[in-house]
Amino acid sequence: MFEIGWGELLIIGVVALIAIGPKELPTVFRTLGQWTNKLRRMASEFQSQFQEAMREAEMADLKKQVDDMTSQAQSYASFDPVAEVRRELDSTQQQIESAMADTPAASTSPPVAAEPSAAPATAPSTDPAIAPSTDVAAPSSGSSEPPAAADAAKPDGKPA
């Protein structure tokens, strides 16, 4: 630390012997040794306290990392994919229902066909949204609709 060599130490010893004297020199060296020991103990104590503070800081960082990992693992453990899909489907269903409720009721109901005797026969409309369908299924034996009503549903009013 101070880089004092043997020659320099010998010169300091000779000067101390002349200045202090041979009678009190051992007590001075003893006192100097005690102060040196106290100084070393204080330096060692400071160093150990500093290292302890560094370990506590590292431990706090490690504890934070462990807590983060634990919370992340708990979130993974509590993840329920079925419930997530159900929530998404419910949300989509609500959006569809609200969109269906927003459309006017008149456009969703099919147009009422006029009876052929009440209205004169007109040319079929070229608009596919207004024109009735020409694909009429043959009435089954269990059909409650009379044959005259089935003929009235055709655009030209003629039976098939």
mmCIF file of N, CA and C in Angstrom, residues 115-116 144-154:
data_model
loop_
_atom_site.group_PDB
_atom_site.id
_atom_site.type_symbol
_atom_site.label_atom_id
_atom_site.label_comp_id
_atom_site.label_asym_id
_atom_site.label_seq_id
_atom_site.Cartn_x
_atom_site.Cartn_y
_atom_site.Cartn_z
ATOM 1 N N GLU A 115 -102.937 -12.206 -54.723
ATOM 2 C CA GLU A 115 -103.708 -13.261 -55.366
ATOM 3 C C GLU A 115 -103.870 -12.911 -56.838
ATOM 4 N N PRO A 116 -103.823 -13.883 -57.737
ATOM 5 C CA PRO A 116 -103.899 -13.580 -59.163
ATOM 6 C C PRO A 116 -105.250 -12.998 -59.567
ATOM 7 N N SER A 144 -99.966 -28.695 -45.768
ATOM 8 C CA SER A 144 -101.230 -28.097 -45.348
ATOM 9 C C SER A 144 -101.674 -27.012 -46.312
ATOM 10 N N GLU A 145 -100.870 -26.651 -47.292
ATOM 11 C CA GLU A 145 -101.197 -25.587 -48.236
ATOM 12 C C GLU A 145 -102.061 -26.159 -49.353
ATOM 13 N N PRO A 146 -103.176 -25.524 -49.663
ATOM 14 C CA PRO A 146 -104.012 -26.032 -50.758
ATOM 15 C C PRO A 146 -103.315 -25.803 -52.092
ATOM 16 N N PRO A 147 -103.656 -26.569 -53.110
ATOM 17 C CA PRO A 147 -102.999 -26.441 -54.410
ATOM 18 C C PRO A 147 -103.211 -25.080 -55.039
ATOM 19 N N ALA A 148 -104.323 -24.425 -54.799
ATOM 20 C CA ALA A 148 -104.565 -23.115 -55.401
ATOM 21 C C ALA A 148 -103.581 -22.098 -54.858
ATOM 22 N N ALA A 149 -103.250 -22.188 -53.576
ATOM 23 C CA ALA A 149 -102.299 -21.250 -52.983
ATOM 24 C C ALA A 149 -100.908 -21.513 -53.527
ATOM 25 N N ALA A 150 -100.583 -22.765 -53.801
ATOM 26 C CA ALA A 150 -99.274 -23.089 -54.353
ATOM 27 C C ALA A 150 -99.161 -22.528 -55.759
ATOM 28 N N ASP A 151 -100.258 -22.552 -56.551
ATOM 29 C CA ASP A 151 -100.235 -21.997 -57.896
ATOM 30 C C ASP A 151 -100.124 -20.485 -57.847
ATOM 31 N N ALA A 152 -100.704 -19.858 -56.830
ATOM 32 C CA ALA A 152 -100.673 -18.401 -56.726
ATOM 33 C C ALA A 152 -99.272 -17.904 -56.426
ATOM 34 N N ALA A 153 -98.445 -18.750 -55.855
ATOM 35 C CA ALA A 153 -97.095 -18.327 -55.501
ATOM 36 C C ALA A 153 -96.204 -18.257 -56.728
ATOM 37 N N LYS A 154 -96.603 -18.854 -57.828
ATOM 38 C CA LYS A 154 -95.789 -18.816 -59.040
ATOM 39 C C LYS A 154 -95.937 -17.458 -59.704
#
